[in-house]
Short mmCIF file of C-alpha atoms in Angstrom, two decimals:
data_model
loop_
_atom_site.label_atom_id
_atom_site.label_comp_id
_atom_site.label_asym_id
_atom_site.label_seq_id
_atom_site.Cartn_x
_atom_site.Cartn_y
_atom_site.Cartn_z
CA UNK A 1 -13.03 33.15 27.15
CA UNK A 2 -13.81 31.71 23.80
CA UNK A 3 -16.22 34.75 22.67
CA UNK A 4 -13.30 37.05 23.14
CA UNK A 5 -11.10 35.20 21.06
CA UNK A 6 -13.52 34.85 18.15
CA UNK A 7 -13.61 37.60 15.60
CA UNK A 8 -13.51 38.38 12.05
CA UNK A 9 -9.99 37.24 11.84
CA UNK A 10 -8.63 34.16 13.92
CA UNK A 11 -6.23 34.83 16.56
CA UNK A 12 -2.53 34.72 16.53
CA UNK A 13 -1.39 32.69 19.52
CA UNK A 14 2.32 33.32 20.28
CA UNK A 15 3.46 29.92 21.66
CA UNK A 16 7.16 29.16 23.29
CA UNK A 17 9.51 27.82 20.68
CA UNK A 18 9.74 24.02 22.75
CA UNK A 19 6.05 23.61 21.49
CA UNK A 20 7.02 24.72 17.97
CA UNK A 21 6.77 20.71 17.34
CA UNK A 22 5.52 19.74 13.77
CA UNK A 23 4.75 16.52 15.19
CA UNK A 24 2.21 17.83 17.65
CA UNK A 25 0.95 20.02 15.26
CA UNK A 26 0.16 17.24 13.09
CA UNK A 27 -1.21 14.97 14.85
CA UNK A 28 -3.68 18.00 15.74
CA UNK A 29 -4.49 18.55 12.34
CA UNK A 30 -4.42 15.06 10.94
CA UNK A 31 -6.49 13.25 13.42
CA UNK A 32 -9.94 13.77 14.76
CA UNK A 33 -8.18 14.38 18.30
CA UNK A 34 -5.04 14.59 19.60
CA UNK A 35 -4.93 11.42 22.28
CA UNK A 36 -1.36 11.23 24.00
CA UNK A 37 -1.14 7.23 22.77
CA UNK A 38 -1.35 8.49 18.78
CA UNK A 39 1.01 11.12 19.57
CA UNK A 40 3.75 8.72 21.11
CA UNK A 41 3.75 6.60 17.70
CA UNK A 42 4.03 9.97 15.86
CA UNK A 43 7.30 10.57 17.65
CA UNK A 44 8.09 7.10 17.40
CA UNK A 45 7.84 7.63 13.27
CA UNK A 46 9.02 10.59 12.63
CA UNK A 47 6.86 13.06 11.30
CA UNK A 48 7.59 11.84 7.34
CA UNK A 49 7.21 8.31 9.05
CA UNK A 50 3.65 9.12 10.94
CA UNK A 51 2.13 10.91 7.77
CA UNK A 52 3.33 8.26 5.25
CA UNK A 53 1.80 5.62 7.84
CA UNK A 54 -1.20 7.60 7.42
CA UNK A 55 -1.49 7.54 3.69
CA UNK A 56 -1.48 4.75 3.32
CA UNK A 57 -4.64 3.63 4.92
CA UNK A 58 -5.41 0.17 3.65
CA UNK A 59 -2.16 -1.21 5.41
CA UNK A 60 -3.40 -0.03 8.89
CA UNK A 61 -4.99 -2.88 10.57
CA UNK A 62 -8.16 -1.57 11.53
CA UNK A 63 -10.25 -5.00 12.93
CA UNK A 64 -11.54 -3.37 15.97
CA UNK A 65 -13.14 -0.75 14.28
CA UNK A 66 -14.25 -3.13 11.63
CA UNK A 67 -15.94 -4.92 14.43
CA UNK A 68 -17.78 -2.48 15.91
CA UNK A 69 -19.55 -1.39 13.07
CA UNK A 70 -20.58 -5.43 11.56
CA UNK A 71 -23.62 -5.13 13.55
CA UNK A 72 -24.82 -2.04 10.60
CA UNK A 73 -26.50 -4.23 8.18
CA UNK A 74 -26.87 -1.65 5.49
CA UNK A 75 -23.35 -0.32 5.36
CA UNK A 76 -22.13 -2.70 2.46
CA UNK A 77 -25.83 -3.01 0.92
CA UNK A 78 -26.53 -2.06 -2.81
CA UNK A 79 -29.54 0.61 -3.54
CA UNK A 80 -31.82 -2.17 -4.23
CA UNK A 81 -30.74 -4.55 -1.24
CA UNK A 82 -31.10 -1.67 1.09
CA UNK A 83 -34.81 -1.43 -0.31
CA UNK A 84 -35.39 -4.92 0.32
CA UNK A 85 -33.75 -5.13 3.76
CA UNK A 86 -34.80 -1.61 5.09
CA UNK A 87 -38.16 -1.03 3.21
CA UNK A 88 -39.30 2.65 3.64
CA UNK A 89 -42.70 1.29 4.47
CA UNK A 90 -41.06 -0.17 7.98
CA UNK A 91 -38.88 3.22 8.07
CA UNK A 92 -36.33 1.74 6.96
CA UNK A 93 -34.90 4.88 5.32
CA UNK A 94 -34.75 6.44 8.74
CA UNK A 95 -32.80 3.36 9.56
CA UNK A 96 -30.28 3.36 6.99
CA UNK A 97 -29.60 7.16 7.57
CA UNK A 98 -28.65 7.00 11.38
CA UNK A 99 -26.63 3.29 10.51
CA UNK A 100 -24.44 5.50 7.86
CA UNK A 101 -24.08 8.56 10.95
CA UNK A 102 -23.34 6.27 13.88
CA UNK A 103 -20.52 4.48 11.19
CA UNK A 104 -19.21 7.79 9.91
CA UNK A 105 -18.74 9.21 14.04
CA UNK A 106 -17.40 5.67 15.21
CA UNK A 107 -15.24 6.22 12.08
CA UNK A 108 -13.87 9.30 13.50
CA UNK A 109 -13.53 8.24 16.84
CA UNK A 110 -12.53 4.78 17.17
CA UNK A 111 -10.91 4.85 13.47
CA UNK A 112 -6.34 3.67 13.40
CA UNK A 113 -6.95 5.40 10.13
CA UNK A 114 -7.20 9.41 11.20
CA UNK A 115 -5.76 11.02 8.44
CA UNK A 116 -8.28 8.55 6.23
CA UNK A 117 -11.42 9.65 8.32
CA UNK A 118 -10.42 12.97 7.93
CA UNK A 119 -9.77 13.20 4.35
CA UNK A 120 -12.94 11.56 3.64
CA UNK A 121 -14.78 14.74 5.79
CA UNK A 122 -13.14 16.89 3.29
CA UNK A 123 -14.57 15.03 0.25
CA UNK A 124 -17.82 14.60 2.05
CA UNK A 125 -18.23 18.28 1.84
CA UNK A 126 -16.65 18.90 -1.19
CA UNK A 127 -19.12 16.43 -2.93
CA UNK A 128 -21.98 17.30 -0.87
CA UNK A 129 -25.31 15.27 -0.82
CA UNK A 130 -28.06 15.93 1.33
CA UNK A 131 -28.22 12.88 2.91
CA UNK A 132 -31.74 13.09 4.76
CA UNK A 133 -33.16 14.91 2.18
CA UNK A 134 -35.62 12.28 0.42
CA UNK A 135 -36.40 8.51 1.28
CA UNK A 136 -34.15 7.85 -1.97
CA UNK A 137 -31.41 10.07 -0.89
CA UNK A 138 -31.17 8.18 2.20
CA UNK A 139 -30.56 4.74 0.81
CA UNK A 140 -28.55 6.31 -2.16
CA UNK A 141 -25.90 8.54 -0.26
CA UNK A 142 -25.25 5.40 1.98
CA UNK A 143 -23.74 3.71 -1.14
CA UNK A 144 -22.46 7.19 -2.21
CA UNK A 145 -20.19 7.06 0.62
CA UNK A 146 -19.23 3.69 0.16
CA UNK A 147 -18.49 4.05 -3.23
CA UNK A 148 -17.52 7.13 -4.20
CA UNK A 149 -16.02 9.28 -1.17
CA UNK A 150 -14.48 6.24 1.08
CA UNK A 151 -13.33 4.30 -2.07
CA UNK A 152 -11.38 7.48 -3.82
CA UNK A 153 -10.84 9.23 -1.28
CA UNK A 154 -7.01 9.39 -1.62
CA UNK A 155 -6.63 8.23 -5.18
CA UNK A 156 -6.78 10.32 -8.56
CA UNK A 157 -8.79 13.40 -8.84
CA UNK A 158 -10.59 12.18 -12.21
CA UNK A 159 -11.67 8.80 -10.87
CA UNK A 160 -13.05 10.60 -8.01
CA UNK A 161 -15.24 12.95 -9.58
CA UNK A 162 -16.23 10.60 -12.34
CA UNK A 163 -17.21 8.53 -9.50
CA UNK A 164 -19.48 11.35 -8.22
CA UNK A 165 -20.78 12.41 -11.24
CA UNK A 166 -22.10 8.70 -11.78
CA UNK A 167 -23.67 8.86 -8.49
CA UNK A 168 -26.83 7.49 -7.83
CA UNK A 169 -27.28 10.12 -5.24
CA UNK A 170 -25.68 12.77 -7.27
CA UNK A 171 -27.70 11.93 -9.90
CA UNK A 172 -31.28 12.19 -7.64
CA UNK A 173 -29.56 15.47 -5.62
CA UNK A 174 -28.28 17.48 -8.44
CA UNK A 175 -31.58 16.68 -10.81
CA UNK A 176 -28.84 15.08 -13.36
CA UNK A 177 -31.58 11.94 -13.67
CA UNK A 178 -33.62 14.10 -15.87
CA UNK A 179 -31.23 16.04 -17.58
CA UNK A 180 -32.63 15.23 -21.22
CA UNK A 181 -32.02 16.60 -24.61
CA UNK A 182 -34.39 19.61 -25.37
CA UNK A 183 -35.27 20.19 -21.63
CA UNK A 184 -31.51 20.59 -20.32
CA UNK A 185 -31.63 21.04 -16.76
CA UNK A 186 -28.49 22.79 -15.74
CA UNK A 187 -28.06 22.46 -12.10
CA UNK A 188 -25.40 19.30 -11.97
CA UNK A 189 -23.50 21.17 -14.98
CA UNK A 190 -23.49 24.66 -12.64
CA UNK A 191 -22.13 22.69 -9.30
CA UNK A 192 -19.96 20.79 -11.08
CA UNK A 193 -17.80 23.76 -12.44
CA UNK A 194 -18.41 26.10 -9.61
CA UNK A 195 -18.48 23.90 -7.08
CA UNK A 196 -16.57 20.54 -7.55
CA UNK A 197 -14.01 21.69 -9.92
CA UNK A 198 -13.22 25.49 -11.19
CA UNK A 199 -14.97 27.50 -8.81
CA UNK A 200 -16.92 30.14 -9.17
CA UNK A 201 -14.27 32.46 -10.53
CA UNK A 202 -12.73 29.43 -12.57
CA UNK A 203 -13.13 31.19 -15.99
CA UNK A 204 -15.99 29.75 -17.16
CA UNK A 205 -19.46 31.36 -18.68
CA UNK A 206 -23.41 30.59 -18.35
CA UNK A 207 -23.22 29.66 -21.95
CA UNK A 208 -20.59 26.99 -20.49
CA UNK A 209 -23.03 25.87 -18.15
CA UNK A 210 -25.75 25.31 -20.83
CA UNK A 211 -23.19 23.63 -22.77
CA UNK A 212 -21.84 21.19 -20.44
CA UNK A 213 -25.41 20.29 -19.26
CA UNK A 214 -26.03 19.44 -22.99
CA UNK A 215 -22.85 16.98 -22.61
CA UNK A 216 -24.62 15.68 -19.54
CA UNK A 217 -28.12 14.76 -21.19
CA UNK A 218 -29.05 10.89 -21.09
CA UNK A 219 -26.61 10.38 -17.59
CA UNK A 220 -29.12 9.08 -15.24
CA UNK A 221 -29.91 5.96 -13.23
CA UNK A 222 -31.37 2.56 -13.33
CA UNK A 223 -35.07 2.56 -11.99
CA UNK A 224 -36.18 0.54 -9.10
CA UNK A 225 -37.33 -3.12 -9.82
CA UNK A 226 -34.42 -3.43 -11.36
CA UNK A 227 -31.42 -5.75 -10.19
CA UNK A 228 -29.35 -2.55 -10.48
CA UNK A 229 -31.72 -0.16 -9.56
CA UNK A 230 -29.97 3.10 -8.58
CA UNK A 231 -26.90 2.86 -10.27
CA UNK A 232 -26.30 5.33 -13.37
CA UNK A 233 -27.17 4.09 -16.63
CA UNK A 234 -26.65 5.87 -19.93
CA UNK A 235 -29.84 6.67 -21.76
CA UNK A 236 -28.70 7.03 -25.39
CA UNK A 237 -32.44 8.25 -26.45
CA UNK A 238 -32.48 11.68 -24.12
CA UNK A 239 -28.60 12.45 -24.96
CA UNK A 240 -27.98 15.48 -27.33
CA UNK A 241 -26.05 14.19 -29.70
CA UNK A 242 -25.51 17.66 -31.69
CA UNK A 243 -21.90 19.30 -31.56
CA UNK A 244 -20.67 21.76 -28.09
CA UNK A 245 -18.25 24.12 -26.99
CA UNK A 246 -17.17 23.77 -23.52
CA UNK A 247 -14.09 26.11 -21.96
CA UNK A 248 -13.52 26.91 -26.15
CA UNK A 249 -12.69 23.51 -26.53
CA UNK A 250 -15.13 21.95 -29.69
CA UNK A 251 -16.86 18.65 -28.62
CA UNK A 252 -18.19 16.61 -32.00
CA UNK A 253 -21.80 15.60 -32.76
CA UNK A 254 -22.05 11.91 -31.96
CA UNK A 255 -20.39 11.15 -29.14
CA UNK A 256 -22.92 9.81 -26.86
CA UNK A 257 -21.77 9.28 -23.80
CA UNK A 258 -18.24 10.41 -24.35
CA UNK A 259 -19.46 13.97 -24.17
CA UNK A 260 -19.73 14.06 -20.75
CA UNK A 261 -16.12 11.82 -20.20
CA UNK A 262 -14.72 14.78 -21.88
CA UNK A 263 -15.94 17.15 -20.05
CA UNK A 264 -14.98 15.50 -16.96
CA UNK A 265 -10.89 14.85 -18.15
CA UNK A 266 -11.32 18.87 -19.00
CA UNK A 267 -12.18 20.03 -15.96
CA UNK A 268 -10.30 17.22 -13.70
CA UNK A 269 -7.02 18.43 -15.31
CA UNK A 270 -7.73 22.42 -15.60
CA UNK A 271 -4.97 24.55 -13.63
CA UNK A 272 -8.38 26.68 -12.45
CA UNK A 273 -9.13 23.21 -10.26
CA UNK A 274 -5.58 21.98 -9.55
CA UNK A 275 -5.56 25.66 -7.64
CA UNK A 276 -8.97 25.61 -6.45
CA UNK A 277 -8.35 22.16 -4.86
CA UNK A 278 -5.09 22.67 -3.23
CA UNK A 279 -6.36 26.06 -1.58
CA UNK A 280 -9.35 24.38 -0.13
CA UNK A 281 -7.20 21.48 1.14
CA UNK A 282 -4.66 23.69 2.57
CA UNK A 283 -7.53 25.87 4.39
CA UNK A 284 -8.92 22.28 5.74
CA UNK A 285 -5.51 21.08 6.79
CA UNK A 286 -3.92 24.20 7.85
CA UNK A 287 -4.90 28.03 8.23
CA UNK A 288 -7.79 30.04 7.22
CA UNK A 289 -4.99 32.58 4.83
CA UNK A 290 -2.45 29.78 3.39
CA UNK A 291 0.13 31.27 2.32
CA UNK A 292 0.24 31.76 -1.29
CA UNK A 293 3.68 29.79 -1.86
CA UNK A 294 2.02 27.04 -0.32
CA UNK A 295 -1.44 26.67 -2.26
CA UNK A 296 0.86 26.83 -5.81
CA UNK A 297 3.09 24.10 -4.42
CA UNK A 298 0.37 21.98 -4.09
CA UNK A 299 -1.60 22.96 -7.06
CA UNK A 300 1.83 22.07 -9.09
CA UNK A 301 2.19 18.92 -7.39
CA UNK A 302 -1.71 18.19 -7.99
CA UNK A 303 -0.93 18.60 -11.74
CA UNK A 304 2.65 17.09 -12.19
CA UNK A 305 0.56 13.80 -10.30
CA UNK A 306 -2.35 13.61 -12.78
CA UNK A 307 -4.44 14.68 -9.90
CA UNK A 308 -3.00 11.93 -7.45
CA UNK A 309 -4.77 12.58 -4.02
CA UNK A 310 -2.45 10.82 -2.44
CA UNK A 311 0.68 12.93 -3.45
CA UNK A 312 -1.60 15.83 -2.86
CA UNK A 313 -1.82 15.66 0.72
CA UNK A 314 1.12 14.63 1.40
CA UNK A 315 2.83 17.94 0.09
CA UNK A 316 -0.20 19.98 2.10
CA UNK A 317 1.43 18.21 4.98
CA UNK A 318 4.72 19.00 4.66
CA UNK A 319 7.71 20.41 7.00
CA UNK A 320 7.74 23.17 4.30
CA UNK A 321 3.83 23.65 4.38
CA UNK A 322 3.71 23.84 8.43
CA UNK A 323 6.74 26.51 8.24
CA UNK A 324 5.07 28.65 5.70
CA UNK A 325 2.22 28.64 7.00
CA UNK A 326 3.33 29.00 10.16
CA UNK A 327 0.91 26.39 12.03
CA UNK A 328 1.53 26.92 15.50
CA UNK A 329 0.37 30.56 15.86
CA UNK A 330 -2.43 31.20 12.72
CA UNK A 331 -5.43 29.21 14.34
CA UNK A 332 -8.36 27.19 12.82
CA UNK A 333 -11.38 27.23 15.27
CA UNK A 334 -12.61 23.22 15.02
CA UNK A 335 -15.63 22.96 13.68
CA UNK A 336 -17.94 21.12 16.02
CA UNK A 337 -17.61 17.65 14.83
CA UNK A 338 -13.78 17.80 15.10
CA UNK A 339 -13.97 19.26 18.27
CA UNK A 340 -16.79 16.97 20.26
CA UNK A 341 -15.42 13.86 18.82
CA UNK A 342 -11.75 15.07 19.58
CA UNK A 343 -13.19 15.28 23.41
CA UNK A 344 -14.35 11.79 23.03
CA UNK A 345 -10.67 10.60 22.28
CA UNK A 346 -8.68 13.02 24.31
CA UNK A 347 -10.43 12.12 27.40
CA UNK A 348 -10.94 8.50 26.52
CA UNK A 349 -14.13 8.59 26.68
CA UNK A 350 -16.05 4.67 25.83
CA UNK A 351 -18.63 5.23 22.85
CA UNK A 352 -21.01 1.83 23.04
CA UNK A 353 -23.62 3.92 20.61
CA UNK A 354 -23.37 6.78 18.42
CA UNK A 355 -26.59 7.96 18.81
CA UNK A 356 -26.21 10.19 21.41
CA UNK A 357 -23.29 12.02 20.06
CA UNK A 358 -24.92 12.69 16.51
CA UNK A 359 -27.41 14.09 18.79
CA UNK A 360 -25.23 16.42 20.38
CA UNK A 361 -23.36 17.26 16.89
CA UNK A 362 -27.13 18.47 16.15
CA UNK A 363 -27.45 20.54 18.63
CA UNK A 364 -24.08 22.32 17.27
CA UNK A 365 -25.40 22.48 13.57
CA UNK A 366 -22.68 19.58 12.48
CA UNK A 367 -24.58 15.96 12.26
CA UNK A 368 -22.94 14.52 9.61
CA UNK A 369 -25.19 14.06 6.17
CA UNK A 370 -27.36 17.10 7.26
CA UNK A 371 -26.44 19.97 5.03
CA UNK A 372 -29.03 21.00 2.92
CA UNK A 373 -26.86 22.98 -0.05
CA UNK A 374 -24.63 21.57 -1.88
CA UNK A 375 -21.74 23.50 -0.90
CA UNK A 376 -21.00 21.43 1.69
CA UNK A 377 -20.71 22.34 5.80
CA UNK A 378 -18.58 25.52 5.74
CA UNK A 379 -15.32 25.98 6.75
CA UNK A 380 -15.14 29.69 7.71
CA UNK A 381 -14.23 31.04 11.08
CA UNK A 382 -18.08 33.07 10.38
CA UNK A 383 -19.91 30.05 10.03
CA UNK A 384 -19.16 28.70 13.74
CA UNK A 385 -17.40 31.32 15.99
CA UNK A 386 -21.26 32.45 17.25
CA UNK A 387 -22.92 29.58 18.46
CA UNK A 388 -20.84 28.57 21.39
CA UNK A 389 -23.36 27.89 24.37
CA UNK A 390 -23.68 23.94 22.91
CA UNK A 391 -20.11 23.52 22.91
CA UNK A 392 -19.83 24.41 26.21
CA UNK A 393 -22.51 22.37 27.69
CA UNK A 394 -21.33 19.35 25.70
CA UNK A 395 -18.28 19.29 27.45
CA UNK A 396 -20.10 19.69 30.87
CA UNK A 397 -22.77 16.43 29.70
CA UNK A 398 -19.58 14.65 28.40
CA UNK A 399 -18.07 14.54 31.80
CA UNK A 400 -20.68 13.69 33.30
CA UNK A 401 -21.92 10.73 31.57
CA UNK A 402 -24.87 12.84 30.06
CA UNK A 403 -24.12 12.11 26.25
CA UNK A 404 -26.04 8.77 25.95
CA UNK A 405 -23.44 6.36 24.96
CA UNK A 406 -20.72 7.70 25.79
CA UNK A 407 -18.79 7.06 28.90
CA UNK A 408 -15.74 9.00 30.51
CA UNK A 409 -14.09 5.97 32.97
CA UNK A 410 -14.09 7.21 36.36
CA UNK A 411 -10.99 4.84 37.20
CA UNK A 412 -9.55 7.35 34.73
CA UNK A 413 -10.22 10.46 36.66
CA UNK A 414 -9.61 9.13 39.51
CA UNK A 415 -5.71 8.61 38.49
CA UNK A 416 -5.48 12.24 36.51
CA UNK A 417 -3.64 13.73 39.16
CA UNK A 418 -2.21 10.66 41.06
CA UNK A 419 1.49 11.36 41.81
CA UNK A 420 0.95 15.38 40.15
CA UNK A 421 2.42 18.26 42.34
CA UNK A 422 -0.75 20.43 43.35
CA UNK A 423 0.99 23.29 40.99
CA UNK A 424 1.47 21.47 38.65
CA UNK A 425 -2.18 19.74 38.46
CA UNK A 426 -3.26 22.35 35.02
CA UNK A 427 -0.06 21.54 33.06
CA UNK A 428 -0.73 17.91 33.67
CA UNK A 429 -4.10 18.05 32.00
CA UNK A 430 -2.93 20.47 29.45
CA UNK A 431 -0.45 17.55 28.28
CA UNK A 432 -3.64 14.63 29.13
CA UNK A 433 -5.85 16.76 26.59
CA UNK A 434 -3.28 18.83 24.09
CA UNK A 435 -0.19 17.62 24.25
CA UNK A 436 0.66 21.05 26.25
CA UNK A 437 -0.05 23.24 23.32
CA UNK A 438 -2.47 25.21 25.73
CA UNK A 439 -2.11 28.86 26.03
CA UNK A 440 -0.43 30.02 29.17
CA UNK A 441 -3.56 32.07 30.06
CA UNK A 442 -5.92 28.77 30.10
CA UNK A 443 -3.23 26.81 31.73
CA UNK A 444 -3.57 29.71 34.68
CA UNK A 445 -7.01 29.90 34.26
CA UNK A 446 -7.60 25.84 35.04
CA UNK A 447 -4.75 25.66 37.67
CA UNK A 448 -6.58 29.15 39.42
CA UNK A 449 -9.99 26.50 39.63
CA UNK A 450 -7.68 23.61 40.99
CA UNK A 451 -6.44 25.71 43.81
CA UNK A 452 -9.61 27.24 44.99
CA UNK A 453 -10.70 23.27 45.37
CA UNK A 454 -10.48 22.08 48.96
CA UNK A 455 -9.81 18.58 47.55
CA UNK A 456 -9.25 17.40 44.01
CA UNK A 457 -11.54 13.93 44.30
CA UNK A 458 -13.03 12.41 41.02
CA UNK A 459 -16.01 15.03 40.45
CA UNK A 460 -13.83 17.92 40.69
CA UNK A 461 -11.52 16.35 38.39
CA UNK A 462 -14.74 15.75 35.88
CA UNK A 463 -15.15 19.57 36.67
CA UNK A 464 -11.27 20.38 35.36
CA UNK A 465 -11.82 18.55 32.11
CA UNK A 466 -14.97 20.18 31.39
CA UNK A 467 -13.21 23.05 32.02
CA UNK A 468 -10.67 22.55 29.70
CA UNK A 469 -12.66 20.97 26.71
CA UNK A 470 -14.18 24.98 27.22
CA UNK A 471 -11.39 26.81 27.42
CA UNK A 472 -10.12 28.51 24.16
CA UNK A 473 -6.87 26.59 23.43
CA UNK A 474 -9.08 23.55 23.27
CA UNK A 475 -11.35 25.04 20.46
CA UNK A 476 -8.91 26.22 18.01
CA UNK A 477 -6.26 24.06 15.99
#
């Protein structure tokens, strides 16, 4: 089972060359679940034409989605409305933060834009905010998300982390609000080079640190009783206006607020974070160990673009990225949002509330907005290959209507195997679930249950698919 497969290493799964399909493999990695209907259009497209599609997210008409979430009334609500509307005396806070959850996994689920939902995970965690941290936080990483992630998601690099760095919520999280000449408080400076840009083995020095924080003196935000309250706000009179050195590059006295700009266009357009980005998207995307050839193909393209998100991506996901890489045999376990709300579409599971499946995505260690550090949720085969046991019993609650609201159709069961060969029941759910990318063992493993059934009726169907939502193949990308 699963707790074999999971090591120090991930697994190499040796697969026959008819499901060497970059198109399936795409749609797995590109999309919070495979469902069979997404993968028809995908062959429909083309795999260029699918991705592309993707992309381009504010061309795909996405009404029902939109409708589903109008009844959040703080999603498009400013700081200060929010505060009005949702007062923390009425716990509103608490409010606001499971609105902005419920969106983001009705996002993910219900979503025409996958690649868009997805992408925005991976900036979610590269920018990392504690979301339930504070009262303020609460109210202030719901606009974060609006603002910053969801609105530069897949456009240039510098706008994007300019964006963040004028976070309200940034600002609160990262202690930037009180970053003032003579009592420079260095932990937004540290994060942002280690963290959101260079990395920690980007080059740079403590004295950098001290130096960029200096920059960042006077950045703050707009208190509350204001019509504005919680947005940033340049405070001229706590800004060190004397002369720095940041990266060896001299920074004049007098510049104000243009201190910080610079530093920002520095480390936006430094090769140390063109490479530092593209490996992290290509570990996201793709495999654990990119290949080399890969990451500096899409660190070049990441500075030929002027840090163009868009262009980005679309070389991670290319026909030469999936060959180098190899996609179909070096696996990715899913982490556990990815792969409970990838049950909920495979299966076609009905979600009339969220609340029940950020419940479950608790249980697992992955409700969205709940990471304390700011490095973000990891994405490391150590950080989820041991705690199995709730992945496992969400498939079994999934199936049978145990996750409050969500619902797996029993019409649909009841038709899984209509018209299927009893030995060929396994491969028929393999294709329902995966597309048929399952390992030959699990396949054998699921069709050895089927047979030792009497009769196949609807609860021993619920049975196979909890089954198979547990079985390795369906854990790993």
């Amino acid at each position: 089972m699963l707790q074999q497969s999971v090591g120090a290493t991930a697994p190499k799964v040796d697969r026959p060359a008819a499901l060497r399909d970059p198109i399936l493999a795409l749609v797995h990695r590109a999309t919070f679940g495979y469902t069979t209907e997404e993968h028809a259009r995908a062959r429909s497209m083309g795999f260029e034409g699918w991705r592309d599609e993707q992309l381009a997210p504010d061309a795909i008409n996405d009404s029902a989605l939109d409708a589903e979430l109008a009844s959040f009334g703080s999603l498009p609500l400013t700081f200060a409305q929010m505060l009005s509307a949702y007062p923390p005396s009425s716990n509103g806070d608490a409010v606001v933060a499971t609105e902005l959850r419920s969106a983001r996994i009705l996002r993910a689920v219900l979503s025409r834009r996958q690649l868009f939902e997805r992408v925005v995970e991976f900036w979610t965690d590269h920018f990392n905010i504690d979301g339930i941290g504070s009262a303020q936080l609460r109210y202030l990483k719901s606009v974060d998300d609006r603002e910053v992630i969801r609105t530069h998601a897949l456009g240039r690099f510098r706008d994007l982390l300019g964006a963040s760095a004028k976070s309200g919520a940034m600002l609160v999280y990262l202690d930037n609000a009180s970053n003032v000449a003579g009592a420079p408080n260095e932990n937004y400076a540290r994060e942002l080079m280690e963290l959101h840009t260079l990395g920690s083995d980007g080059g740079y020095s403590e004295t950098d640190v001290v130096e960029v924080a200096r920059c960042l003196t006077g950045w703050t935000i707009r208190a509350v009783g204001s019509g504005a309250a919680g947005t940033f706000r340049f405070d001229a009179n706590t800004h060190d206006d004397l002369s720095k050195i940041v990266l060896g590059v001299p920074i004049p006295p007098g510049g104000g607020q243009q201190d910080g700009e610079t530093v920002l266009d520095l480390l936006a357009s430094h090769p140390n974070t063109a490479a530092r980005i593209a490996r992290k998207m290509c570990v996201f995307f793709l495999d654990y160990e990119p290949a080399q050839t890969t990451v500096d193909r899409v660190a070049a393209r990441f500075l030929e673009t002027d840090g163009d998100l868009r262009e980005t991506l679309r070389e991670v996901l290319s026909r030469a990225s999936f060959e180098e890489i190899d996609v179909w045999s070096a696996k990715k376990l899913r982490r556990p949002m990815h792969m409970a709300l990838g049950a909920v579409r495979s299966t076609g599971a009905s979600v009339a509330a969220a609340v029940g499946l950020a419940g479950e995505l608790q249980l697992m260690g992955h409700a969205p907005f709940t990471w304390a550090a700011p490095n973000g949720f990891p994405d490391a085969l150590g950080a989820w290959g041991t705690n199995l046991l709730p992945r496992w019993s969400f498939a079994s609650r999934l199936t049978a209507g145990g996750v409050p609201g969500a619902l797996l159709p029993l019409s649909s069961l009841s038709q899984l195997f209509a018209g299927v060969p009893a030995n060929r029941r396994a491969a028929q759910l393999d294709r329902a679930l995966t597309g048929g990318r399952m390992a030959p063992a699990d396949v054998t493993e699921l069709q050895a249950f089927l047979d030792a059934q009497p009769t196949v009726d609807v609860n021993v169907a619920r049975e196979a698919v909890a089954l198979a939502l547990s079985l390795p193949s369906t854990q790993w990308l």
